[in-house]
Short mmCIF file of C-alpha atoms in Angstrom, two decimals:
data_model
loop_
_atom_site.label_atom_id
_atom_site.label_comp_id
_atom_site.label_asym_id
_atom_site.label_seq_id
_atom_site.Cartn_x
_atom_site.Cartn_y
_atom_site.Cartn_z
CA MET A 24 38.16 4.22 8.95
CA TYR A 25 35.21 2.03 9.85
CA ILE A 26 32.73 4.45 8.27
CA VAL A 27 34.75 4.60 5.03
CA LYS A 28 34.85 0.79 4.83
CA ARG A 29 31.11 0.58 5.46
CA LEU A 30 30.39 3.15 2.75
CA LEU A 31 32.46 1.18 0.25
CA THR A 32 30.69 -2.02 1.30
CA MET A 33 27.33 -0.33 0.80
CA ILE A 34 28.25 0.72 -2.74
CA VAL A 35 29.48 -2.76 -3.64
CA THR A 36 26.35 -4.34 -2.15
CA VAL A 37 24.00 -2.16 -4.18
CA TRP A 38 26.05 -2.83 -7.32
CA LEU A 39 25.88 -6.60 -6.77
CA ILE A 40 22.13 -6.49 -6.19
CA ALA A 41 21.61 -4.41 -9.33
CA THR A 42 23.77 -6.80 -11.34
CA LEU A 43 22.06 -9.94 -10.06
CA THR A 44 18.62 -8.43 -10.68
CA PHE A 45 19.65 -7.48 -14.22
CA ILE A 46 20.89 -11.02 -14.91
CA ILE A 47 17.74 -12.62 -13.49
CA MET A 48 15.45 -10.34 -15.48
CA LYS A 49 17.30 -10.96 -18.71
CA SER A 50 17.41 -14.73 -18.16
CA ILE A 51 13.60 -14.95 -18.33
CA PRO A 52 12.53 -15.95 -21.87
CA GLY A 53 10.75 -13.37 -24.00
CA ASP A 54 10.40 -9.63 -23.50
CA PRO A 55 7.71 -7.13 -22.37
CA PHE A 56 6.31 -6.99 -25.91
CA ALA A 57 5.89 -10.74 -26.39
CA SER A 58 2.11 -10.43 -26.02
CA ASP A 59 2.04 -7.91 -28.86
CA ALA A 60 3.96 -10.15 -31.25
CA ASN A 61 0.79 -11.30 -33.01
CA VAL A 62 -0.76 -7.83 -33.05
CA LEU A 63 1.95 -5.41 -34.13
CA PRO A 64 3.98 -5.69 -37.33
CA GLU A 65 7.52 -6.97 -36.88
CA GLU A 66 8.98 -3.63 -38.02
CA VAL A 67 7.07 -1.80 -35.28
CA LEU A 68 8.22 -4.30 -32.64
CA GLN A 69 11.82 -3.87 -33.74
CA ASN A 70 11.54 -0.09 -33.45
CA ILE A 71 10.02 -0.38 -29.98
CA ARG A 72 12.73 -2.79 -28.81
CA ALA A 73 15.38 -0.46 -30.23
CA LYS A 74 13.88 2.47 -28.29
CA TYR A 75 14.42 0.60 -25.02
CA ASN A 76 17.82 -0.87 -26.08
CA LEU A 77 16.37 -4.39 -25.98
CA ASP A 78 17.80 -5.12 -29.43
CA LYS A 79 21.39 -4.67 -28.20
CA PRO A 80 23.60 -7.48 -26.80
CA LEU A 81 23.23 -8.08 -23.06
CA PRO A 82 26.71 -6.74 -22.17
CA VAL A 83 25.87 -3.49 -23.96
CA GLN A 84 22.50 -3.27 -22.18
CA TYR A 85 24.25 -3.83 -18.86
CA VAL A 86 26.87 -1.14 -19.48
CA LEU A 87 24.21 1.35 -20.57
CA TYR A 88 22.11 0.62 -17.50
CA MET A 89 25.02 0.98 -15.08
CA LYS A 90 26.09 4.19 -16.80
CA ASN A 91 22.63 5.66 -16.31
CA LEU A 92 22.53 4.36 -12.75
CA LEU A 93 25.66 6.36 -11.89
CA THR A 94 23.78 9.52 -12.91
CA PHE A 95 20.68 8.42 -10.95
CA ASP A 96 18.75 7.93 -14.17
CA LEU A 97 16.69 4.75 -13.74
CA GLY A 98 15.35 4.87 -17.26
CA PRO A 99 11.89 5.01 -18.84
CA SER A 100 8.96 2.84 -17.86
CA ILE A 101 7.98 0.48 -20.66
CA GLN A 102 4.32 0.35 -19.67
CA SER A 103 3.86 4.04 -18.82
CA GLU A 104 4.23 6.50 -21.68
CA THR A 105 4.07 9.59 -19.47
CA ARG A 106 6.23 8.70 -16.47
CA ASP A 107 9.76 7.33 -16.13
CA VAL A 108 11.04 5.19 -13.25
CA ASN A 109 12.33 8.18 -11.30
CA THR A 110 8.89 9.78 -11.48
CA LEU A 111 7.15 6.57 -10.39
CA ILE A 112 9.43 6.32 -7.36
CA ALA A 113 8.92 10.00 -6.57
CA ASP A 114 5.15 9.51 -6.72
CA GLY A 115 4.96 6.19 -4.88
CA PHE A 116 7.63 6.48 -2.21
CA PRO A 117 6.03 9.31 -0.15
CA VAL A 118 2.81 7.29 0.12
CA SER A 119 4.67 4.14 1.13
CA ALA A 120 6.83 6.16 3.53
CA VAL A 121 3.81 7.61 5.35
CA LEU A 122 2.21 4.19 5.62
CA GLY A 123 5.48 2.58 6.67
CA LEU A 124 6.31 5.19 9.31
CA GLN A 125 2.87 4.90 10.87
CA SER A 126 3.16 1.13 10.94
CA LEU A 127 6.66 1.34 12.40
CA VAL A 128 5.57 3.69 15.19
CA ILE A 129 2.64 1.43 16.08
CA ALA A 130 4.84 -1.68 16.06
CA ILE A 131 7.64 -0.12 18.14
CA VAL A 132 5.50 1.64 20.74
CA PHE A 133 3.06 -1.18 21.43
CA GLY A 134 5.63 -3.94 20.90
CA ILE A 135 8.07 -2.48 23.43
CA LEU A 136 5.23 -1.70 25.84
CA LEU A 137 3.88 -5.25 25.66
CA GLY A 138 7.39 -6.68 26.11
CA ILE A 139 8.08 -4.56 29.18
CA ILE A 140 4.70 -5.39 30.75
CA ALA A 141 5.27 -9.10 30.13
CA ALA A 142 8.80 -9.04 31.57
CA LEU A 143 7.85 -7.09 34.68
CA ASN A 144 4.96 -9.49 35.31
CA HIS A 145 6.87 -12.67 34.52
CA ASN A 146 4.71 -15.81 34.74
CA ARG A 147 1.70 -13.76 35.82
CA LEU A 148 -1.59 -13.05 34.07
CA LEU A 149 -0.36 -9.97 32.20
CA ASP A 150 2.69 -11.88 30.97
CA HIS A 151 0.54 -14.72 29.61
CA LEU A 152 -1.94 -12.28 28.07
CA ALA A 153 0.77 -10.23 26.36
CA MET A 154 2.47 -13.32 24.94
CA PHE A 155 -0.88 -14.71 23.80
CA LEU A 156 -1.46 -11.51 21.82
CA ALA A 157 2.08 -11.79 20.44
CA ILE A 158 1.48 -15.37 19.29
CA ILE A 159 -1.75 -14.30 17.57
CA GLY A 160 0.09 -11.43 15.87
CA ILE A 161 2.84 -13.71 14.59
CA SER A 162 0.46 -16.50 13.53
CA VAL A 163 -2.00 -14.39 11.54
CA PRO A 164 -0.38 -13.01 8.34
CA SER A 165 -1.09 -9.44 7.31
CA PHE A 166 -2.86 -10.56 4.13
CA ILE A 167 -5.34 -12.51 6.32
CA LEU A 168 -5.75 -9.75 8.89
CA ALA A 169 -6.28 -7.02 6.25
CA PRO A 170 -9.53 -8.45 4.79
CA LEU A 171 -10.86 -9.00 8.33
CA LEU A 172 -10.18 -5.38 9.21
CA ILE A 173 -11.90 -4.26 6.02
CA LYS A 174 -14.90 -6.53 6.65
CA TYR A 175 -15.60 -5.32 10.17
CA PHE A 176 -14.23 -1.79 10.47
CA ALA A 177 -15.12 -0.59 6.96
CA VAL A 178 -17.97 -2.71 5.60
CA GLU A 179 -20.05 -3.76 8.61
CA TRP A 180 -19.33 -1.09 11.21
CA LYS A 181 -18.49 1.68 8.68
CA LEU A 182 -15.97 3.26 11.04
CA LEU A 183 -13.08 3.76 8.61
CA PRO A 184 -12.71 4.19 4.83
CA VAL A 185 -10.83 1.81 2.54
CA ALA A 186 -9.86 1.40 -1.13
CA SER A 187 -8.65 4.99 -1.39
CA TRP A 188 -5.96 7.33 -0.12
CA GLY A 189 -6.11 10.93 0.95
CA THR A 190 -6.66 11.51 4.67
CA TRP A 191 -5.14 10.03 7.83
CA ALA A 192 -8.26 7.89 8.27
CA HIS A 193 -7.43 5.98 5.08
CA SER A 194 -4.09 4.91 6.55
CA ILE A 195 -5.30 3.49 9.87
CA LEU A 196 -6.41 0.02 8.74
CA PRO A 197 -3.43 -0.70 6.47
CA SER A 198 -1.05 0.61 9.14
CA VAL A 199 -2.54 -1.72 11.74
CA ALA A 200 -2.44 -4.65 9.32
CA LEU A 201 1.23 -3.95 8.59
CA ALA A 202 2.21 -3.35 12.21
CA THR A 203 0.64 -6.40 13.86
CA THR A 204 3.27 -9.02 13.04
CA PRO A 205 6.37 -6.85 13.70
CA MET A 206 4.72 -5.58 16.88
CA ALA A 207 4.37 -9.16 18.11
CA VAL A 208 8.00 -9.97 17.22
CA ILE A 209 9.25 -6.82 18.96
CA ALA A 210 7.20 -7.71 22.05
CA ARG A 211 8.83 -11.16 22.27
CA PHE A 212 12.31 -9.70 21.67
CA MET A 213 11.77 -7.04 24.32
CA ARG A 214 10.39 -9.50 26.87
CA SER A 215 13.34 -11.89 26.50
CA SER A 216 15.90 -9.11 26.55
CA MET A 217 14.26 -7.38 29.51
CA LEU A 218 14.14 -10.59 31.54
CA GLU A 219 17.84 -11.13 30.93
CA VAL A 220 18.80 -7.55 31.77
CA MET A 221 16.80 -7.50 35.01
CA GLN A 222 18.92 -10.41 36.29
CA GLN A 223 22.22 -8.57 35.79
CA ASN A 224 24.41 -7.48 38.68
CA TYR A 225 24.13 -3.77 37.93
CA ILE A 226 20.35 -4.02 38.39
CA LYS A 227 20.89 -5.58 41.82
CA THR A 228 23.42 -2.84 42.60
CA ALA A 229 20.88 -0.17 41.65
CA GLU A 230 18.31 -1.81 43.90
CA ALA A 231 20.82 -1.90 46.76
CA LYS A 232 21.44 1.83 46.30
CA GLY A 233 17.77 2.48 46.94
CA LEU A 234 16.70 3.54 43.44
CA SER A 235 12.99 3.35 42.81
CA PRO A 236 11.68 0.45 40.67
CA ALA A 237 10.58 2.93 37.98
CA ALA A 238 14.04 4.52 37.83
CA ILE A 239 15.71 1.11 37.61
CA VAL A 240 13.44 -0.03 34.80
CA ILE A 241 13.71 3.19 32.77
CA LYS A 242 17.36 4.11 33.35
CA HIS A 243 19.00 0.69 33.48
CA GLY A 244 16.52 -1.89 32.24
CA ILE A 245 14.97 -0.48 29.07
CA ARG A 246 18.14 1.23 27.84
CA ASN A 247 20.13 -2.02 27.87
CA ALA A 248 17.29 -4.33 26.85
CA ILE A 249 16.38 -2.31 23.77
CA LEU A 250 19.64 -2.98 21.86
CA PRO A 251 18.57 -6.40 20.46
CA VAL A 252 15.26 -4.81 19.47
CA ILE A 253 17.05 -2.14 17.45
CA THR A 254 18.77 -4.87 15.45
CA PHE A 255 15.35 -6.04 14.31
CA ILE A 256 13.96 -2.54 13.81
CA GLY A 257 16.64 -1.65 11.24
CA PRO A 258 15.61 -4.05 8.46
CA LEU A 259 11.97 -3.65 9.52
CA PHE A 260 12.21 0.10 8.95
CA ALA A 261 13.58 -0.42 5.45
CA VAL A 262 10.84 -2.91 4.56
CA LEU A 263 7.97 -0.81 5.89
CA ILE A 264 9.26 2.51 4.58
CA THR A 265 9.59 1.27 1.01
CA GLY A 266 6.16 -0.31 0.93
CA THR A 267 4.63 -3.69 1.55
CA PHE A 268 3.36 -5.15 -1.68
CA VAL A 269 0.38 -7.21 -0.57
CA ILE A 270 -1.11 -4.63 1.79
CA GLU A 271 -0.84 -1.84 -0.77
CA LYS A 272 -2.56 -4.09 -3.30
CA ILE A 273 -5.36 -5.10 -0.91
CA PHE A 274 -6.11 -1.53 0.16
CA ALA A 275 -5.55 -0.06 -3.35
CA ILE A 276 -2.86 2.27 -2.03
CA PRO A 277 -0.85 4.04 -4.78
CA GLY A 278 2.50 3.31 -3.16
CA LEU A 279 5.82 2.03 -4.39
CA GLY A 280 4.93 -1.57 -3.58
CA LYS A 281 1.93 -1.44 -5.90
CA TYR A 282 4.09 -0.13 -8.76
CA PHE A 283 6.60 -2.90 -8.13
CA VAL A 284 3.95 -5.63 -8.26
CA ASP A 285 2.45 -4.17 -11.43
CA SER A 286 5.88 -4.00 -13.05
CA ILE A 287 6.44 -7.72 -12.41
CA PHE A 288 3.16 -8.67 -14.03
CA ASN A 289 3.86 -6.34 -16.96
CA ARG A 290 7.54 -7.37 -17.21
CA ASP A 291 8.51 -3.72 -17.02
CA TYR A 292 12.27 -4.29 -16.67
CA PRO A 293 13.31 -0.69 -15.90
CA VAL A 294 10.74 -0.37 -13.10
CA ILE A 295 11.72 -3.74 -11.60
CA LEU A 296 15.41 -2.85 -11.70
CA GLY A 297 14.89 0.70 -10.50
CA THR A 298 12.69 -0.15 -7.54
CA THR A 299 14.96 -3.04 -6.56
CA VAL A 300 18.00 -0.75 -6.52
CA PHE A 301 16.00 1.83 -4.57
CA PHE A 302 14.84 -0.76 -2.02
CA SER A 303 18.40 -2.05 -1.64
CA THR A 304 19.83 1.42 -1.15
CA ILE A 305 17.30 2.22 1.57
CA LEU A 306 18.08 -1.08 3.30
CA VAL A 307 21.88 -0.74 3.35
CA ILE A 308 21.66 2.89 4.48
CA THR A 309 19.28 1.93 7.26
CA LEU A 310 21.56 -0.87 8.48
CA PHE A 311 24.47 1.56 8.51
CA LEU A 312 22.49 4.10 10.55
CA ILE A 313 21.47 1.37 12.97
CA ASP A 314 25.14 0.54 13.58
CA ILE A 315 25.78 4.20 14.33
CA SER A 316 22.79 4.34 16.68
CA TYR A 317 24.32 1.55 18.80
CA ARG A 318 27.13 3.92 19.76
CA LEU A 319 24.67 6.67 20.67
CA ILE A 320 22.55 4.39 22.87
CA ASP A 321 25.45 2.59 24.54
CA PRO A 322 28.77 4.53 24.55
CA ARG A 323 30.57 1.32 25.58
CA ILE A 324 30.11 -0.04 22.05
CA LYS A 325 32.95 0.90 19.69
CA LEU A 326 32.47 1.00 15.92
CA THR A 327 35.45 -0.93 14.63
CA SER A 328 35.96 -3.51 11.93
CA LYS A 329 38.19 -6.55 12.00
CA GLY A 330 41.83 -5.64 11.90
CA ASP A 331 41.32 -2.10 13.25
#
């Protein structure tokens, strides 16, 4: 019953986001062809607007868009004559997914590791050092870190390539730039959660039973401390997997984020709407899967909704 309710909620959420995005886009004065108004004859502009249904009343445009959305047809791109929105997403999403997954792995592995090291060495040198690195990671935005990485690792030291995409080497710098901030946040989450867990009675019971410190940390500490971290990882996964706009722009990566930014500048309504719906779908699905993962990690958690 819970899963059915969540699925219905997911559908309604995506519909609301699509509707609000449609309203916002249409409330902006002008249209994508406003810059051509003084160049093209009025008859040509009318034909172009008719091709993209921009000459129809807004309720009719909305109904047509939702009808196409039900068949997973996100419409044509206004700025691209050769590719529609579905094709742009199919081309850009795999690139963003690779970059996002690499960034996510880096953030999770090193963030959890730093958090555990800090918690197990509470108020010692390693704790202060780990939290200092976390503060630096949170304080320095990715769009500041990215040019620094390019300057030193690509331009001066010539260790890694940039401004292109093709091999794993091209993804290292943008992945690190993307992963730094979430890695720092995960480290702080993990440290706080681990410190709290290690004070629980079942940890003291495990110590009294003679379990080794490593077994206590791995079997009882990490497993219980990681739940709050998973809550953060869910939305983070959706954000990284669908592309981060600024980083893809800085490193000239042909991902979904780059297409989204370009569509905003070009007022390409179908691309803006299509990518927004796609982003939203990925996010709500990810949050649903995270809820399910709670039950797998800790069988004591029951998936129920209010009233069940």
